[in-house]
Short mmCIF file of C-alpha atoms in Angstrom, two decimals:
data_model
loop_
_atom_site.label_atom_id
_atom_site.label_comp_id
_atom_site.label_asym_id
_atom_site.label_seq_id
_atom_site.Cartn_x
_atom_site.Cartn_y
_atom_site.Cartn_z
CA MET A 28 22.81 5.76 16.81
CA ALA A 29 22.00 6.09 20.50
CA GLU A 30 21.25 9.80 20.25
CA HIS A 31 18.15 8.95 18.21
CA CYS A 32 16.96 6.17 20.50
CA SER A 33 13.92 7.88 21.94
CA PRO A 34 12.49 6.21 25.06
CA THR A 35 9.40 5.08 23.14
CA PHE A 36 11.35 3.53 20.28
CA ALA A 37 13.80 1.87 22.67
CA GLU A 38 10.90 0.32 24.57
CA LEU A 39 9.21 -0.93 21.39
CA ALA A 40 12.50 -2.35 20.12
CA THR A 41 13.05 -4.24 23.35
CA GLU A 42 9.55 -5.70 23.18
CA LEU A 43 10.27 -6.84 19.61
CA GLY A 44 13.51 -8.47 20.71
CA PHE A 45 16.32 -6.16 19.58
CA SER A 46 18.29 -3.26 21.02
CA CYS A 47 17.81 0.22 19.63
CA GLU A 48 21.35 1.26 20.58
CA GLU A 49 22.88 -1.74 18.81
CA ALA A 50 20.73 -1.58 15.66
CA GLY A 51 23.10 -1.39 12.69
CA GLY A 52 23.88 1.73 10.71
CA LEU A 53 22.73 3.16 7.42
CA VAL A 54 22.36 -0.41 6.17
CA GLU A 55 22.59 -3.76 7.95
CA PHE A 56 22.33 -7.35 6.78
CA ARG A 57 21.24 -10.39 8.80
CA SER A 58 20.75 -14.05 8.16
CA PRO A 59 17.11 -14.80 7.31
CA PHE A 60 17.42 -17.76 9.71
CA ALA A 61 18.22 -15.44 12.62
CA LEU A 62 15.02 -13.40 12.53
CA GLU A 63 12.18 -13.40 15.09
CA ASN A 64 10.24 -16.17 13.31
CA TRP A 65 9.95 -17.85 9.92
CA THR A 66 7.20 -15.52 8.68
CA LEU A 67 9.54 -12.50 8.48
CA PRO A 68 11.72 -13.82 5.61
CA VAL A 69 8.62 -15.13 3.82
CA LEU A 70 7.09 -11.66 4.01
CA GLU A 71 10.33 -10.04 2.86
CA LEU A 72 10.80 -12.35 -0.10
CA THR A 73 7.21 -11.97 -1.30
CA ILE A 74 7.15 -8.18 -1.16
CA ILE A 75 10.67 -7.48 -2.45
CA VAL A 76 10.39 -9.90 -5.38
CA GLY A 77 6.99 -8.43 -6.20
CA ALA A 78 8.32 -4.87 -6.23
CA ILE A 79 11.27 -5.85 -8.44
CA LEU A 80 8.96 -7.59 -10.90
CA ALA A 81 6.60 -4.60 -10.88
CA LEU A 82 9.52 -2.31 -11.76
CA TRP A 83 10.70 -4.67 -14.49
CA TYR A 84 7.21 -4.82 -16.01
CA ALA A 85 6.89 -1.02 -15.82
CA ILE A 86 10.14 -0.64 -17.76
CA VAL A 87 8.98 -3.20 -20.34
CA ARG A 88 5.71 -1.31 -20.86
CA LEU A 89 7.58 1.93 -21.39
CA ARG A 90 10.03 0.45 -23.88
CA ARG A 91 7.54 -1.64 -25.85
CA HIS A 92 4.43 0.49 -25.74
CA GLY A 93 5.57 3.99 -24.84
CA ASP A 94 3.43 3.89 -21.69
CA PRO A 95 5.29 5.34 -18.65
CA THR A 96 2.30 5.25 -16.28
CA ASN A 97 3.41 2.18 -14.32
CA LEU A 98 6.96 3.48 -14.03
CA VAL A 99 5.83 6.88 -12.76
CA LEU A 100 3.50 5.14 -10.31
CA TRP A 101 6.36 2.96 -9.02
CA PHE A 102 8.78 5.82 -8.48
CA GLY A 103 6.04 8.20 -7.32
CA ALA A 104 5.12 5.75 -4.55
CA THR A 105 8.80 5.47 -3.60
CA ALA A 106 9.19 9.24 -3.54
CA TYR A 107 6.14 9.46 -1.30
CA LEU A 108 7.73 6.93 1.05
CA PHE A 109 10.86 9.02 1.51
CA VAL A 110 8.80 12.13 2.17
CA ILE A 111 6.54 10.50 4.78
CA GLU A 112 8.56 7.86 6.61
CA PRO A 113 11.83 9.51 7.85
CA PRO A 114 10.04 12.10 10.07
CA LEU A 115 8.08 9.24 11.65
CA TYR A 116 11.32 7.40 12.47
CA PHE A 117 13.32 10.38 13.71
CA PRO A 118 10.91 13.07 14.94
CA ALA A 119 13.67 14.73 16.99
CA ALA A 120 15.92 15.11 13.94
CA PHE A 121 13.09 16.91 12.13
CA GLY A 122 12.24 19.10 15.10
CA ILE A 123 8.74 17.67 15.58
CA GLU A 124 9.33 15.58 18.71
CA ASP A 125 7.06 17.89 20.73
CA HIS A 126 4.17 17.10 18.39
CA VAL A 127 4.86 13.59 17.04
CA ASP A 128 6.29 10.89 19.27
CA THR A 129 7.38 7.51 17.87
CA MET A 130 4.26 5.85 16.46
CA PHE A 131 5.62 2.36 15.81
CA ALA A 132 8.75 0.29 15.42
CA HIS A 133 9.48 -2.29 12.74
CA ASN A 134 11.15 -5.50 13.73
CA VAL A 135 14.61 -6.15 12.27
CA PHE A 136 14.65 -8.04 8.96
CA THR A 137 17.27 -9.47 6.61
CA VAL A 138 18.00 -6.02 5.15
CA ASP A 139 17.47 -2.88 7.23
CA PHE A 140 18.24 0.79 6.72
CA LEU A 141 18.49 3.79 9.07
CA TRP A 142 19.55 2.07 12.27
CA GLY A 143 16.86 -0.58 12.32
CA ARG A 144 14.03 1.78 11.42
CA LEU A 145 13.40 0.98 7.76
CA PRO A 146 13.34 -2.63 6.48
CA LEU A 147 13.91 -3.05 2.76
CA TYR A 148 10.53 -4.71 2.37
CA ILE A 149 8.80 -1.52 3.58
CA ILE A 150 10.47 0.41 0.75
CA ALA A 151 9.22 -2.28 -1.63
CA ILE A 152 5.66 -2.53 -0.34
CA TYR A 153 4.71 1.03 -1.30
CA PRO A 154 5.24 0.65 -5.09
CA LEU A 155 4.08 -2.97 -5.11
CA MET A 156 0.73 -2.34 -3.41
CA ALA A 157 0.16 0.80 -5.49
CA THR A 158 0.91 -1.10 -8.70
CA MET A 159 -1.55 -3.90 -7.88
CA ALA A 160 -4.41 -1.59 -6.89
CA PHE A 161 -3.89 0.87 -9.75
CA GLY A 162 -3.51 -1.95 -12.29
CA ILE A 163 -6.77 -3.65 -11.25
CA VAL A 164 -8.76 -0.43 -11.54
CA ARG A 165 -7.15 0.48 -14.85
CA MET A 166 -7.85 -2.98 -16.29
CA LEU A 167 -11.54 -2.48 -15.53
CA GLY A 168 -11.52 0.73 -17.58
CA ILE A 169 -12.74 2.86 -14.67
CA PHE A 170 -10.35 5.78 -15.21
CA ARG A 171 -11.34 6.10 -18.85
CA ARG A 172 -15.06 6.00 -18.16
CA TYR A 173 -15.46 7.74 -14.79
CA GLY A 174 -12.47 10.06 -14.66
CA VAL A 175 -9.55 10.75 -12.37
CA VAL A 176 -11.35 11.31 -9.04
CA ILE A 177 -13.61 8.24 -9.17
CA GLY A 178 -10.79 6.09 -10.52
CA ALA A 179 -8.52 7.19 -7.68
CA THR A 180 -11.29 6.43 -5.18
CA CYS A 181 -11.51 2.89 -6.52
CA VAL A 182 -7.73 2.51 -6.28
CA GLY A 183 -7.92 3.53 -2.62
CA PHE A 184 -10.64 0.95 -2.02
CA VAL A 185 -8.78 -1.92 -3.70
CA HIS A 186 -5.50 -0.95 -2.02
CA HIS A 187 -7.30 -0.91 1.33
CA ALA A 188 -8.44 -4.50 0.87
CA PHE A 189 -4.98 -5.79 -0.03
CA TYR A 190 -3.24 -3.73 2.65
CA GLU A 191 -5.50 -4.62 5.58
CA ILE A 192 -4.87 -8.32 4.98
CA PHE A 193 -1.26 -7.47 5.83
CA ASP A 194 -1.99 -4.77 8.42
CA HIS A 195 -4.11 -6.93 10.74
CA LEU A 196 -1.58 -9.76 10.76
CA GLY A 197 1.68 -7.89 11.34
CA PRO A 198 1.43 -7.14 15.10
CA GLN A 199 0.59 -10.75 15.99
CA LEU A 200 3.62 -12.06 14.07
CA ARG A 201 5.89 -9.30 15.39
CA TRP A 202 6.54 -7.67 12.04
CA TRP A 203 6.12 -4.36 13.86
CA GLU A 204 4.65 -2.94 17.04
CA TRP A 205 2.45 0.11 17.53
CA SER A 206 2.84 2.55 20.40
CA ILE A 207 -0.66 2.34 21.82
CA ASP A 208 0.10 5.12 24.32
CA ASN A 209 0.62 7.58 21.46
CA PRO A 210 -2.60 9.63 21.12
CA ILE A 211 -2.10 9.78 17.32
CA ASN A 212 -2.65 6.02 17.22
CA GLN A 213 -5.99 6.25 18.97
CA PRO A 214 -8.55 4.89 18.59
CA MET A 215 -7.39 1.35 17.87
CA PHE A 216 -9.29 -1.13 15.72
CA ASP A 217 -8.15 -4.24 17.58
CA SER A 218 -4.38 -4.31 16.88
CA VAL A 219 -4.42 -1.57 14.22
CA PRO A 220 -4.84 2.21 14.68
CA MET A 221 -7.79 3.63 12.77
CA GLY A 222 -5.36 6.07 11.20
CA SER A 223 -3.55 3.16 9.55
CA VAL A 224 -6.82 1.50 8.50
CA VAL A 225 -8.04 4.64 6.78
CA VAL A 226 -5.13 6.96 5.95
CA PHE A 227 -2.34 4.55 5.05
CA ALA A 228 -4.52 1.80 3.64
CA ALA A 229 -6.97 3.89 1.60
CA LEU A 230 -6.37 7.65 1.46
CA TRP A 231 -2.68 7.82 0.56
CA PRO A 232 -3.05 5.41 -2.40
CA MET A 233 -6.10 7.39 -3.47
CA SER A 234 -4.03 10.57 -3.38
CA LEU A 235 -1.17 8.92 -5.27
CA ALA A 236 -3.47 7.44 -7.92
CA PHE A 237 -5.13 10.81 -8.48
CA CYS A 238 -1.75 12.50 -9.01
CA VAL A 239 -0.40 9.77 -11.30
CA GLN A 240 -3.50 9.71 -13.47
CA TYR A 241 -3.82 13.49 -13.53
CA PHE A 242 -0.20 14.28 -14.41
CA VAL A 243 0.60 11.26 -16.61
CA GLY A 244 -2.04 8.56 -17.08
CA ARG A 245 -4.80 10.60 -18.70
CA HIS A 246 -2.31 12.16 -21.12
CA VAL A 247 -0.98 8.72 -22.07
CA ASP A 248 -4.57 7.64 -22.72
CA GLU A 249 -4.82 10.52 -25.20
CA GLY A 250 -1.66 9.44 -27.02
CA LYS A 251 0.78 11.97 -25.53
CA HIS A 252 4.48 11.08 -25.24
CA PHE A 253 6.75 12.45 -22.51
CA SER A 254 10.47 13.13 -22.55
CA GLY A 255 12.72 11.79 -19.80
CA ILE A 256 12.96 15.22 -18.19
CA GLU A 257 9.16 15.62 -18.21
CA LEU A 258 8.68 12.23 -16.57
CA THR A 259 11.32 13.00 -13.94
CA TRP A 260 9.81 16.27 -12.74
CA ARG A 261 6.28 14.92 -12.93
CA THR A 262 7.30 11.93 -10.78
CA VAL A 263 8.84 14.20 -8.15
CA VAL A 264 5.76 16.43 -8.14
CA ILE A 265 3.53 13.37 -7.82
CA GLY A 266 5.44 12.17 -4.76
CA LEU A 267 5.21 15.59 -3.12
CA LEU A 268 1.57 16.29 -3.97
CA ALA A 269 0.50 12.80 -2.92
CA SER A 270 1.98 13.64 0.49
CA VAL A 271 -0.08 16.84 0.59
CA GLY A 272 -3.16 14.84 -0.34
CA THR A 273 -2.50 12.47 2.54
CA PHE A 274 -2.69 15.48 4.85
CA LEU A 275 -5.80 16.98 3.26
CA LEU A 276 -8.00 13.90 2.77
CA PRO A 277 -8.17 12.88 6.46
CA LEU A 278 -8.48 16.51 7.59
CA PRO A 279 -12.12 16.11 8.73
CA ALA A 280 -11.08 13.36 11.15
CA THR A 281 -8.02 15.34 12.20
CA VAL A 282 -9.98 18.49 13.02
CA ILE A 283 -13.22 17.02 14.39
CA GLY A 284 -11.16 14.35 16.15
CA MET A 285 -9.91 17.00 18.56
CA LEU A 286 -13.19 16.40 20.40
CA GLY A 287 -11.97 12.95 21.41
CA ASP A 288 -10.80 9.54 20.27
CA THR A 289 -14.30 8.16 19.79
CA VAL A 290 -15.28 11.08 17.60
CA ARG A 291 -12.07 10.75 15.59
CA GLY A 292 -12.66 7.04 15.07
CA THR A 293 -16.24 7.68 13.98
CA VAL A 294 -15.21 10.28 11.41
CA TYR A 295 -12.47 7.97 10.11
CA ALA A 296 -15.05 5.20 9.74
CA LEU A 297 -17.46 7.52 7.92
CA GLU A 298 -14.73 8.61 5.48
CA LEU A 299 -13.85 5.00 4.78
CA ALA A 300 -17.51 4.05 4.39
CA ALA A 301 -18.08 6.86 1.88
CA LEU A 302 -15.05 5.76 -0.14
CA ALA A 303 -16.13 2.12 -0.01
CA ILE A 304 -19.72 2.84 -1.10
CA VAL A 305 -18.65 4.94 -4.08
CA ALA A 306 -16.01 2.45 -5.17
CA THR A 307 -18.27 -0.58 -4.74
CA VAL A 308 -21.12 0.94 -6.75
CA VAL A 309 -18.80 2.05 -9.55
CA MET A 310 -16.81 -1.18 -9.74
CA VAL A 311 -19.90 -3.43 -9.68
CA ARG A 312 -21.68 -1.27 -12.26
CA GLN A 313 -18.64 -1.19 -14.54
CA TRP A 314 -18.09 -4.94 -14.30
CA THR A 315 -21.79 -5.65 -14.91
CA GLU A 316 -21.99 -3.39 -17.94
CA LEU A 317 -18.76 -4.77 -19.36
CA ARG A 318 -20.13 -8.30 -19.02
CA ARG A 319 -23.35 -7.22 -20.74
CA LYS A 320 -21.29 -5.40 -23.35
CA THR A 321 -23.14 -2.16 -22.74
CA ALA A 322 -19.86 -0.41 -21.92
CA THR A 323 -16.75 -0.11 -24.06
CA ALA A 324 -14.40 -3.01 -23.37
CA PRO A 325 -11.12 -1.99 -21.70
CA GLN A 326 -8.06 -2.06 -23.90
CA TYR A 327 -5.50 -2.29 -21.08
CA THR A 328 -4.26 -5.55 -19.58
CA ASP A 329 -1.64 -6.06 -16.89
CA PRO A 330 -0.67 -9.74 -16.64
CA PHE A 331 1.88 -9.00 -13.91
CA VAL A 332 -0.78 -7.55 -11.61
CA GLN A 333 -3.19 -10.38 -12.30
CA ARG A 334 -0.63 -13.10 -11.59
CA PHE A 335 1.18 -11.52 -8.69
CA ALA A 336 -2.04 -10.48 -6.95
CA ILE A 337 -3.01 -14.17 -6.92
CA LEU A 338 0.38 -15.11 -5.47
CA TYR A 339 0.11 -12.36 -2.85
CA LEU A 340 -3.30 -13.61 -1.73
CA LEU A 341 -2.11 -17.22 -1.58
CA VAL A 342 0.97 -16.32 0.50
CA PHE A 343 -1.03 -14.24 2.95
CA ALA A 344 -3.75 -16.87 3.18
CA ALA A 345 -1.03 -19.35 4.21
CA LEU A 346 0.42 -16.89 6.74
CA TRP A 347 -3.02 -16.26 8.23
CA ILE A 348 -3.78 -19.99 8.41
CA ALA A 349 -0.46 -20.57 10.20
CA SER A 350 -1.32 -17.84 12.71
CA LEU A 351 -4.85 -19.07 13.50
CA PRO A 352 -3.99 -21.47 16.36
CA ASP A 353 -2.41 -18.64 18.36
CA PHE A 354 -5.18 -16.30 17.23
CA PHE A 355 -7.97 -18.51 18.59
CA ALA A 356 -6.01 -19.23 21.78
CA ALA A 357 -5.63 -15.50 22.47
CA VAL A 358 -7.03 -14.10 25.71
CA ASN A 359 -8.26 -10.51 25.93
CA GLY A 360 -6.92 -9.77 22.45
CA GLU A 361 -3.39 -11.07 23.11
CA THR A 362 -1.62 -14.32 22.30
CA SER A 363 0.26 -16.30 24.94
CA ASN A 364 3.38 -14.37 23.87
CA GLY A 365 1.65 -11.07 24.58
CA ASP A 366 1.19 -10.12 20.92
CA PRO A 367 -2.04 -8.32 19.90
CA ILE A 368 -4.33 -9.96 17.36
CA GLY A 369 -6.10 -8.27 14.46
CA ASN A 370 -9.71 -8.51 13.38
CA LEU A 371 -10.33 -11.81 11.59
CA TRP A 372 -13.78 -10.91 10.23
CA TYR A 373 -12.59 -7.63 8.78
CA THR A 374 -9.62 -9.39 7.23
CA ALA A 375 -11.93 -12.02 5.73
CA ALA A 376 -14.01 -9.24 4.15
CA CYS A 377 -10.84 -7.70 2.72
CA PHE A 378 -9.81 -11.08 1.31
CA ALA A 379 -13.21 -11.35 -0.37
CA ILE A 380 -12.95 -7.86 -1.90
CA ALA A 381 -9.40 -8.46 -3.10
CA ILE A 382 -10.28 -11.85 -4.62
CA LEU A 383 -13.37 -10.48 -6.37
CA SER A 384 -11.37 -7.54 -7.72
CA VAL A 385 -8.77 -9.85 -9.25
CA VAL A 386 -11.39 -12.23 -10.62
CA ALA A 387 -13.17 -9.27 -12.23
CA THR A 388 -10.09 -8.50 -14.35
CA PHE A 389 -10.21 -12.03 -15.80
CA THR A 390 -13.93 -12.04 -16.51
CA VAL A 391 -14.50 -8.87 -18.52
CA PRO A 392 -14.36 -8.85 -22.33
CA ARG A 393 -11.56 -6.94 -24.00
CA THR A 394 -10.91 -5.48 -27.40
CA THR A 395 -9.01 -7.64 -29.82
CA THR A 396 -5.93 -5.42 -29.67
CA THR A 397 -4.46 -4.49 -26.28
CA PRO A 398 -1.29 -2.60 -25.40
CA ASP A 399 0.38 -5.89 -24.53
CA VAL A 400 0.11 -7.10 -28.11
CA ALA A 401 -0.18 -3.82 -29.94
CA VAL A 402 2.61 -2.32 -32.01
CA SER A 403 4.53 0.20 -29.89
CA THR A 404 4.43 2.78 -32.66
CA ALA A 405 0.65 3.05 -32.55
CA SER A 406 -0.58 6.59 -32.59
CA LYS A 407 -2.46 6.12 -29.34
CA VAL A 408 -1.57 4.05 -26.28
CA PRO A 409 -4.76 2.82 -24.62
CA GLY A 410 -5.00 3.04 -20.84
#
């Protein structure tokens, strides 16, 4: 698809080791042993299997307990993906090339779509990450006690921790490459644009969680049942409105950021700090009061999220450990292969937050009867 090989994408593709003009078609398959390095198939397998299991568990919850929240979350995240990503890959086809140049290029993986632009694992990572973050917050009973807005804020915070573990490692291992000359990607936080650190790691999942809980989750908590048609249109609306939220939430940084990259980065950091402070206070208070039994014990459990989150952290800990020799040998922020390195200390903090969040779900008391053991015909499905 040479007509869509913009100069920027072609240059990024070449740096990653493949040719834009020769990159497949609508779908392309490769041997996992022919990829850039061994970490790419490990990443693919982890994320794709996780997304499939998340979908399977969401279907099981709907069939056994009449709770469609996980399923709507899964498909809502996927709908969001197909609203947001294609214009980023083909700005010329959407008539926005004068305003949005190519921001990044993914490396080629075992399964790719759209002429090398969209790896299958990227499709999978949206619903998987959303499921893990949403599930952790829901298991702590935060939505039920603090409401939709605060619950969504906590989802954004947890998602941010899990996502940045991945985000700060990808450029070094050539999973993708950012266009650092693109002003939208400025300022950079080591190898990651601040826009990715804040918008894609925290604000979009916050927007999605708000929409899912507002249109479906809170009604399920009250015992409401939805028809297939109701769930379908609500899922579509969630995907669309979550996209709008992703535009609105970072608007302060977008507008004030016109004064310069440093100002934009500062406003991004302030937005993230505000989200993190609110979420940390709420999550610590909720966990403490649950442990002291001064708050109502949550009735919702999600064994898939608990188990897979542990696996995710173990896999990424191994990937980070494997990358450390090149990381510490880097000069001026680049490895000997010329690949940019992320921020190790920030990643370590994200690991700590993610681990503590998962541990919290195992250490709070619960009511005797939970949705995972309750009879599906119960008059009310706890959330």
